[in-house]
Tab-separated table of C-alpha atoms in Angstrom:
chain	number	residue	atom	x	y	z
Z	1	UNK	CA	65.832	125.648	202.572
Z	2	UNK	CA	68.971	126.746	200.770
Z	3	UNK	CA	69.158	127.101	197.015
Z	4	UNK	CA	71.252	123.938	196.854
Z	5	UNK	CA	68.664	121.966	198.814
Z	6	UNK	CA	65.823	123.254	196.661
Z	7	UNK	CA	67.760	122.481	193.481
Z	8	UNK	CA	68.168	118.888	194.629
Z	9	UNK	CA	64.390	118.604	194.913
Z	10	UNK	CA	63.745	120.279	191.553
Z	11	UNK	CA	66.129	117.951	189.715
Z	12	UNK	CA	64.110	114.926	190.864
Z	13	UNK	CA	61.219	116.105	188.714
Z	14	UNK	CA	61.904	114.769	185.210
Z	15	UNK	CA	60.255	117.693	183.437
Z	16	UNK	CA	61.366	116.850	179.902
Z	17	UNK	CA	59.294	118.988	177.524
Z	18	UNK	CA	57.410	115.996	176.132
Z	19	UNK	CA	56.156	115.177	179.655
Z	20	UNK	CA	54.066	116.964	182.267
Z	21	UNK	CA	55.573	119.556	184.611
Z	22	UNK	CA	52.616	119.534	187.020
Z	23	UNK	CA	54.362	117.727	189.879
Z	24	UNK	CA	57.122	120.343	189.913
Z	25	UNK	CA	54.682	123.243	189.610
Z	26	UNK	CA	52.616	121.849	192.486
Z	27	UNK	CA	55.781	121.526	194.582
Z	28	UNK	CA	56.557	125.215	193.952
Z	29	UNK	CA	52.948	126.206	194.630
Z	30	UNK	CA	52.997	124.335	197.966
Z	31	UNK	CA	56.390	125.803	198.876
Z	32	UNK	CA	55.085	129.313	198.274
Z	33	UNK	CA	51.854	128.560	200.136
Z	34	UNK	CA	53.899	127.457	203.150
Z	35	UNK	CA	55.299	131.009	203.136
Z	36	UNK	CA	51.868	132.589	202.764
Z	37	UNK	CA	52.191	133.358	199.063
Z	38	UNK	CA	49.295	132.616	196.712
Z	39	UNK	CA	50.004	131.328	193.202
Z	40	UNK	CA	48.047	131.446	189.984
Z	41	UNK	CA	48.369	128.411	187.729
Z	42	UNK	CA	47.807	128.804	183.998
Z	43	UNK	CA	47.262	125.392	182.379
Z	44	UNK	CA	47.667	124.311	178.780
Z	45	UNK	CA	44.644	123.119	176.794
Z	46	UNK	CA	44.608	119.548	178.108
Z	47	UNK	CA	45.638	120.586	181.642
Z	48	UNK	CA	48.738	118.384	181.492
Z	49	UNK	CA	51.109	121.307	182.078
Z	50	UNK	CA	50.990	124.661	183.812
Z	51	UNK	CA	52.733	127.976	184.263
Z	52	UNK	CA	52.932	129.543	187.713
Z	53	UNK	CA	52.554	133.246	188.494
Z	54	UNK	CA	52.930	134.721	191.972
Z	55	UNK	CA	53.445	138.199	193.389
Z	56	UNK	CA	55.391	139.145	196.507
Z	57	UNK	CA	54.991	142.630	197.950
Z	58	UNK	CA	52.489	145.355	197.035
Z	59	UNK	CA	49.899	144.653	194.337
Z	60	UNK	CA	48.990	148.229	193.417
Z	61	UNK	CA	51.938	148.862	191.100
Z	62	UNK	CA	54.129	147.220	188.480
Z	63	UNK	CA	56.991	145.030	189.614
Z	64	UNK	CA	60.061	143.101	188.532
Z	65	UNK	CA	59.479	139.682	186.959
Z	66	UNK	CA	61.881	136.830	187.761
Z	67	UNK	CA	61.263	134.407	184.921
Z	68	UNK	CA	62.423	130.852	184.354
Z	69	UNK	CA	61.292	127.775	182.448
Z	70	UNK	CA	60.633	124.498	184.228
Z	71	UNK	CA	61.139	122.099	181.305
Z	72	UNK	CA	64.419	120.420	180.382
Z	73	UNK	CA	65.753	118.691	177.283
Z	74	UNK	CA	65.797	114.879	176.995
Z	75	UNK	CA	68.643	112.655	178.170
Z	76	UNK	CA	67.871	109.870	175.667
Z	77	UNK	CA	70.960	108.530	173.937
Z	78	UNK	CA	73.360	110.702	175.937
Z	79	UNK	CA	76.293	108.985	177.708
Z	80	UNK	CA	75.546	110.117	181.273
Z	81	UNK	CA	77.917	108.755	183.921
Z	82	UNK	CA	75.708	110.037	186.751
Z	83	UNK	CA	71.940	109.725	187.295
Z	84	UNK	CA	70.409	112.644	185.378
Z	85	UNK	CA	67.408	113.093	187.669
Z	86	UNK	CA	69.233	112.811	190.976
Z	87	UNK	CA	71.553	115.662	191.935
Z	88	UNK	CA	75.155	114.625	192.576
Z	89	UNK	CA	77.773	116.854	194.197
Z	90	UNK	CA	81.417	116.463	193.166
Z	91	UNK	CA	84.359	118.856	193.413
Z	92	UNK	CA	82.248	121.962	193.930
Z	93	UNK	CA	79.816	121.112	191.135
Z	94	UNK	CA	76.208	119.926	191.185
Z	95	UNK	CA	75.326	117.445	188.430
Z	96	UNK	CA	71.904	116.659	187.000
Z	97	UNK	CA	69.651	117.513	184.085
Z	98	UNK	CA	68.524	121.100	184.443
Z	99	UNK	CA	71.096	122.190	187.022
Z	100	UNK	CA	72.397	124.855	184.633
Z	101	UNK	CA	69.435	125.184	182.254
Z	102	UNK	CA	67.722	126.446	184.319
Z	103	UNK	CA	66.537	125.029	187.587
Z	104	UNK	CA	69.551	126.527	189.346
Z	105	UNK	CA	68.083	129.985	188.857
Z	106	UNK	CA	64.615	128.879	189.959
Z	107	UNK	CA	66.152	127.357	193.102
Z	108	UNK	CA	67.883	130.639	193.966
Z	109	UNK	CA	64.662	132.593	193.437
Z	110	UNK	CA	62.696	130.231	195.671
Z	111	UNK	CA	65.389	130.212	198.358
Z	112	UNK	CA	65.156	134.021	198.432
Z	113	UNK	CA	61.376	134.066	199.036
Z	114	UNK	CA	61.645	134.278	202.866
Z	115	UNK	CA	64.032	137.205	202.486
Z	116	UNK	CA	61.777	138.919	199.958
Z	117	UNK	CA	58.860	138.575	202.368
Z	118	UNK	CA	60.860	139.835	205.327
Z	119	UNK	CA	61.836	142.940	203.386
Z	120	UNK	CA	59.602	145.974	203.105
Z	121	UNK	CA	59.322	145.816	199.334
Z	122	UNK	CA	58.372	149.111	197.723
Z	123	UNK	CA	58.278	147.437	194.317
Z	124	UNK	CA	56.732	143.958	193.966
Z	125	UNK	CA	58.543	140.866	192.764
Z	126	UNK	CA	56.681	138.602	190.358
Z	127	UNK	CA	57.608	134.950	189.873
Z	128	UNK	CA	56.924	133.544	186.399
Z	129	UNK	CA	57.742	129.858	185.878
Z	130	UNK	CA	56.750	128.461	182.489
Z	131	UNK	CA	56.464	125.189	180.582
Z	132	UNK	CA	57.733	124.184	177.118
Z	133	UNK	CA	60.379	126.852	176.625
Z	134	UNK	CA	62.718	124.292	175.071
Z	135	UNK	CA	60.285	123.522	172.246
Z	136	UNK	CA	59.493	127.062	171.147
Z	137	UNK	CA	58.786	129.275	174.181
Z	138	UNK	CA	55.207	128.007	174.203
Z	139	UNK	CA	54.020	128.260	177.790
Z	140	UNK	CA	55.113	131.807	178.501
Z	141	UNK	CA	52.737	133.131	175.853
Z	142	UNK	CA	49.733	132.411	178.078
Z	143	UNK	CA	51.456	134.244	180.954
Z	144	UNK	CA	51.866	137.284	178.731
Z	145	UNK	CA	48.261	137.004	177.575
Z	146	UNK	CA	47.151	136.933	181.215
Z	147	UNK	CA	49.240	140.002	182.025
Z	148	UNK	CA	47.349	142.077	179.463
Z	149	UNK	CA	44.369	142.019	181.801
Z	150	UNK	CA	46.338	143.113	184.860
Z	151	UNK	CA	45.796	146.657	186.093
Z	152	UNK	CA	49.533	147.163	186.637
Z	153	UNK	CA	52.062	145.946	184.096
Z	154	UNK	CA	55.545	144.759	185.114
Z	155	UNK	CA	58.248	147.369	184.767
Z	156	UNK	CA	61.117	144.929	184.144
Z	157	UNK	CA	61.904	141.249	183.616
Z	158	UNK	CA	65.019	139.226	184.420
Z	159	UNK	CA	65.253	135.941	182.510
Z	160	UNK	CA	67.514	133.613	184.491
Z	161	UNK	CA	69.053	131.606	181.656
Z	162	UNK	CA	72.657	130.576	182.380
Z	163	UNK	CA	74.993	133.467	181.531
Z	164	UNK	CA	77.483	132.940	184.405
Z	165	UNK	CA	75.682	135.960	185.901
Z	166	UNK	CA	76.936	138.246	183.159
Z	167	UNK	CA	74.190	140.713	182.158
Z	168	UNK	CA	72.936	140.003	178.634
Z	169	UNK	CA	70.951	142.569	176.671
Z	170	UNK	CA	70.404	140.755	173.397
Z	171	UNK	CA	69.878	137.431	171.674
Z	172	UNK	CA	68.784	136.175	168.280
Z	173	UNK	CA	65.280	135.161	167.284
Z	174	UNK	CA	64.282	131.858	165.737
Z	175	UNK	CA	61.989	130.585	163.013
Z	176	UNK	CA	61.582	126.824	162.555
Z	177	UNK	CA	59.829	125.363	159.497
Z	178	UNK	CA	59.033	121.854	158.215
Z	179	UNK	CA	58.921	121.333	154.475
Z	180	UNK	CA	57.015	118.374	152.990
Z	181	UNK	CA	57.759	117.556	149.374
Z	182	UNK	CA	54.944	115.395	147.968
Z	183	UNK	CA	56.289	113.597	144.932
Z	184	UNK	CA	55.017	110.621	142.912
Z	185	UNK	CA	56.463	107.095	143.182
Z	186	UNK	CA	57.306	104.675	140.422
Z	187	UNK	CA	59.808	101.900	139.691
Z	188	UNK	CA	63.250	103.454	139.596
Z	189	UNK	CA	63.866	101.839	136.180
Z	190	UNK	CA	61.276	104.300	134.873
Z	191	UNK	CA	62.362	107.253	136.999
Z	192	UNK	CA	61.251	109.993	134.559
Z	193	UNK	CA	57.642	108.829	135.001
Z	194	UNK	CA	57.735	109.715	138.713
Z	195	UNK	CA	58.504	112.834	140.711
Z	196	UNK	CA	61.478	112.373	143.023
Z	197	UNK	CA	60.644	114.025	146.350
Z	198	UNK	CA	64.184	113.730	147.691
Z	199	UNK	CA	65.746	115.390	144.640
Z	200	UNK	CA	63.323	118.298	144.845
Z	201	UNK	CA	63.976	118.586	148.580
Z	202	UNK	CA	67.687	118.716	147.762
Z	203	UNK	CA	67.045	121.648	145.433
Z	204	UNK	CA	65.209	123.438	148.228
Z	205	UNK	CA	68.015	122.758	150.709
Z	206	UNK	CA	70.517	124.072	148.175
Z	207	UNK	CA	68.414	127.229	147.930
Z	208	UNK	CA	68.517	127.534	151.747
Z	209	UNK	CA	72.291	127.237	151.655
Z	210	UNK	CA	72.459	130.032	149.076
Z	211	UNK	CA	70.315	132.256	151.288
Z	212	UNK	CA	72.531	131.488	154.282
Z	213	UNK	CA	75.626	132.433	152.305
Z	214	UNK	CA	74.020	135.724	151.334
Z	215	UNK	CA	73.069	136.516	154.939
Z	216	UNK	CA	76.645	135.840	156.040
Z	217	UNK	CA	77.938	138.680	153.865
Z	218	UNK	CA	79.843	141.224	156.014
Z	219	UNK	CA	77.385	143.915	154.941
Z	220	UNK	CA	74.787	142.243	157.173
Z	221	UNK	CA	76.999	141.717	160.239
Z	222	UNK	CA	76.205	142.857	163.765
Z	223	UNK	CA	79.417	142.430	165.722
Z	224	UNK	CA	77.582	142.370	169.055
Z	225	UNK	CA	76.629	138.773	168.272
Z	226	UNK	CA	78.456	135.547	167.498
Z	227	UNK	CA	78.125	134.479	164.788
Z	228	UNK	CA	77.637	138.113	163.766
Z	229	UNK	CA	75.003	137.300	161.137
Z	230	UNK	CA	71.663	135.519	160.797
Z	231	UNK	CA	72.175	131.808	160.164
Z	232	UNK	CA	70.179	129.225	158.224
Z	233	UNK	CA	70.504	125.465	158.594
Z	234	UNK	CA	68.720	122.185	157.837
Z	235	UNK	CA	68.565	119.992	160.930
Z	236	UNK	CA	66.381	116.964	160.077
Z	237	UNK	CA	65.619	115.117	156.835
Z	238	UNK	CA	63.716	111.922	156.088
Z	239	UNK	CA	62.347	110.357	152.937
Z	240	UNK	CA	62.267	107.388	150.599
Z	241	UNK	CA	61.504	103.686	151.046
Z	242	UNK	CA	63.930	101.720	148.877
Z	243	UNK	CA	66.610	102.368	146.301
Z	244	UNK	CA	64.509	100.954	143.492
Z	245	UNK	CA	61.491	103.178	144.210
Z	246	UNK	CA	61.350	106.827	143.189
Z	247	UNK	CA	60.574	108.449	146.566
Z	248	UNK	CA	57.067	109.819	146.989
Z	249	UNK	CA	57.776	111.854	150.116
Z	250	UNK	CA	60.573	113.834	151.707
Z	251	UNK	CA	60.363	116.002	154.812
Z	252	UNK	CA	63.031	118.260	156.202
Z	253	UNK	CA	63.131	120.765	159.046
Z	254	UNK	CA	65.051	123.999	158.771
Z	255	UNK	CA	65.560	127.072	160.895
Z	256	UNK	CA	66.681	130.674	160.826
Z	257	UNK	CA	68.519	132.167	163.821
Z	258	UNK	CA	67.937	135.816	163.106
Z	259	UNK	CA	69.616	138.967	164.303
Z	260	UNK	CA	67.283	141.449	166.019
Z	261	UNK	CA	65.818	143.617	163.290
Z	262	UNK	CA	65.933	140.916	160.604
Z	263	UNK	CA	62.556	139.423	159.697
Z	264	UNK	CA	63.133	135.666	159.435
Z	265	UNK	CA	59.831	135.269	157.595
Z	266	UNK	CA	61.587	136.840	154.586
Z	267	UNK	CA	63.535	133.580	154.238
Z	268	UNK	CA	60.332	131.546	154.358
Z	269	UNK	CA	58.710	133.789	151.754
Z	270	UNK	CA	61.717	133.396	149.460
Z	271	UNK	CA	61.613	129.616	149.878
Z	272	UNK	CA	57.873	129.484	149.124
Z	273	UNK	CA	58.347	131.697	146.068
Z	274	UNK	CA	61.184	129.511	144.785
Z	275	UNK	CA	59.092	126.365	145.265
Z	276	UNK	CA	56.037	127.829	143.535
Z	277	UNK	CA	57.985	129.416	140.681
Z	278	UNK	CA	60.714	126.868	139.930
Z	279	UNK	CA	59.804	123.452	141.322
Z	280	UNK	CA	56.055	122.856	141.589
Z	281	UNK	CA	55.275	123.620	137.896
Z	282	UNK	CA	57.946	121.140	136.797
Z	283	UNK	CA	56.684	118.514	139.234
Z	284	UNK	CA	53.063	118.924	138.167
Z	285	UNK	CA	53.975	118.729	134.512
Z	286	UNK	CA	54.801	115.071	135.249
Z	287	UNK	CA	52.162	114.253	137.895
Z	288	UNK	CA	49.490	116.921	138.577
Z	289	UNK	CA	48.759	116.215	142.265
Z	290	UNK	CA	52.314	116.698	143.526
Z	291	UNK	CA	53.052	119.572	145.866
Z	292	UNK	CA	55.428	121.300	148.300
Z	293	UNK	CA	53.992	122.314	151.674
Z	294	UNK	CA	55.597	124.493	154.354
Z	295	UNK	CA	54.495	124.098	157.982
Z	296	UNK	CA	55.574	126.441	160.817
Z	297	UNK	CA	57.194	124.671	163.759
Z	298	UNK	CA	58.213	127.428	166.167
Z	299	UNK	CA	58.952	131.102	166.233
Z	300	UNK	CA	60.092	133.665	168.767
Z	301	UNK	CA	61.598	137.137	168.418
Z	302	UNK	CA	65.079	138.281	169.225
Z	303	UNK	CA	65.915	140.599	172.094
Z	304	UNK	CA	67.706	143.913	172.039
Z	305	UNK	CA	67.675	146.116	175.116
Z	306	UNK	CA	69.431	149.463	175.281
Z	307	UNK	CA	72.380	149.717	177.663
Z	308	UNK	CA	70.979	153.062	178.813
Z	309	UNK	CA	67.611	151.599	179.811
Z	310	UNK	CA	66.424	151.360	183.397
Z	311	UNK	CA	66.336	147.561	183.300
Z	312	UNK	CA	69.933	147.441	182.042
Z	313	UNK	CA	71.042	149.704	184.871
Z	314	UNK	CA	69.088	147.546	187.320
Z	315	UNK	CA	70.803	144.320	186.265
Z	316	UNK	CA	74.190	146.068	186.292
Z	317	UNK	CA	73.537	146.982	189.926
Z	318	UNK	CA	72.366	143.491	190.849
Z	319	UNK	CA	75.136	141.650	188.992
Z	320	UNK	CA	77.732	144.227	190.036
Z	321	UNK	CA	79.029	144.483	186.480
Z	322	UNK	CA	78.067	146.437	183.382
Z	323	UNK	CA	80.023	144.553	180.711
Z	324	UNK	CA	76.818	143.847	178.824
Z	325	UNK	CA	76.853	141.062	176.282
Z	326	UNK	CA	74.691	138.999	173.941
Z	327	UNK	CA	74.074	135.269	173.495
Z	328	UNK	CA	73.478	133.158	170.408
Z	329	UNK	CA	70.685	131.047	171.881
Z	330	UNK	CA	67.124	132.271	172.244
Z	331	UNK	CA	65.085	132.896	175.391
Z	332	UNK	CA	61.613	133.960	176.440
Z	333	UNK	CA	63.055	137.453	176.797
Z	334	UNK	CA	62.168	138.439	173.252
Z	335	UNK	CA	58.493	137.711	173.954
Z	336	UNK	CA	58.496	139.730	177.194
Z	337	UNK	CA	60.208	142.583	175.364
Z	338	UNK	CA	57.717	142.359	172.495
Z	339	UNK	CA	54.904	142.597	175.080
Z	340	UNK	CA	56.314	145.915	176.266
Z	341	UNK	CA	58.161	144.631	179.337
Z	342	UNK	CA	61.832	145.746	179.331
Z	343	UNK	CA	63.928	142.581	179.659
Z	344	UNK	CA	67.445	141.363	180.333
Z	345	UNK	CA	68.955	137.886	180.663
Z	346	UNK	CA	71.156	136.999	183.631
Z	347	UNK	CA	71.412	133.751	185.541
Z	348	UNK	CA	73.797	131.284	187.175
Z	349	UNK	CA	75.628	128.545	185.322
Z	350	UNK	CA	77.005	128.284	181.816
Z	351	UNK	CA	75.125	127.216	178.699
Z	352	UNK	CA	78.223	125.283	177.662
Z	353	UNK	CA	76.999	122.671	180.130
Z	354	UNK	CA	73.345	122.884	179.091
Z	355	UNK	CA	71.780	120.108	176.950
Z	356	UNK	CA	74.848	117.887	177.442
Z	357	UNK	CA	75.408	114.655	179.371
Z	358	UNK	CA	76.558	115.192	182.963
Z	359	UNK	CA	75.170	118.732	182.960
Z	360	UNK	CA	76.331	120.686	185.995
Z	361	UNK	CA	76.379	124.019	187.753
Z	362	UNK	CA	79.150	125.265	190.014
Z	363	UNK	CA	78.105	125.785	193.627
Z	364	UNK	CA	79.922	129.106	193.457
Z	365	UNK	CA	77.429	130.213	190.781
Z	366	UNK	CA	74.473	129.430	193.035
Z	367	UNK	CA	76.077	131.362	195.867
Z	368	UNK	CA	76.640	134.377	193.630
Z	369	UNK	CA	73.024	134.219	192.435
Z	370	UNK	CA	71.850	134.017	196.061
Z	371	UNK	CA	73.793	137.222	196.695
Z	372	UNK	CA	72.191	138.825	193.630
Z	373	UNK	CA	68.733	137.990	195.002
Z	374	UNK	CA	69.721	139.639	198.297
Z	375	UNK	CA	70.765	142.787	196.437
Z	376	UNK	CA	67.442	142.725	194.574
Z	377	UNK	CA	65.529	142.643	197.869
Z	378	UNK	CA	67.575	145.522	199.220
Z	379	UNK	CA	67.204	147.553	196.038
Z	380	UNK	CA	63.418	147.137	195.782
Z	381	UNK	CA	62.928	148.060	199.441
Z	382	UNK	CA	64.962	151.239	199.222
């Protein structure tokens, strides 16, 4: 099958992160088995989802990992004009949820399997397809845990996120946190007798804004990235019941998108310190059992790979360009890199189309990725 044909099949699996990806993983497992390739499935705790790991070529040495996530973001509430889970071709573009992010890359990798097998690979190729990347790079962690027990560690990893096949050597990390302000309700006519959770949450959000302003100072810039500084933002807030009730609860979610080298947990520590020093004593002076609680939501590290590294030179050869760049979004690459596996990001499609209604990938991008897979086979057999 061609990459376009395989992509059409992959799109039919509605692997939104909240749902199972098993049907898609089993399709890939069966496809590989039809070509004589064994797969290892690594399930989550309730066995509702799985990662897939497979090796092509020799097994007595480290190889190159081709990594992609199988989950996609929801389509709920988006004004799609085409069926999101049926691939539609129009004017040289293939539409459907996940075409760009990032089933297009997985399709190209799978389409190249017969060629990989027909080539006398001197260096193995590992396939790593994960679940729940979109909600915090969750699934890939069990792949990396499994790799610790392998006799031969991978020597490189290519994350196929959509970069229009431009080699990317760096991206920011992320820390997501939920804050729960536990106030005390009362009739709003007697507001001083209660503890207003929303007002205290507003003070915390103002503190976040101040931290974000400080991080945006030019002294902290890294011009390789855009924006060139670590960012802080509040994305979700909920609280209160009625205008005439002092709100007992307020929850808000906030995140840090951190430059490589900046420890995002410093922001969380500053927020906790501010809450404990400035807000909680004042709240408890009114009602003793009030509180402010911080709960981690997700976290993954940034990526920074040297342009002089072997993996950077490898992707320059495969992509036939060495104008290395960075991206603002995060990937599983930071976790591979943190595990000691040199990593780059390079895949077909453009993230400008990712997560949007009528997501698409240009057929030309698939064809160029097919050619990159061919160059990989030739390079690893030489």
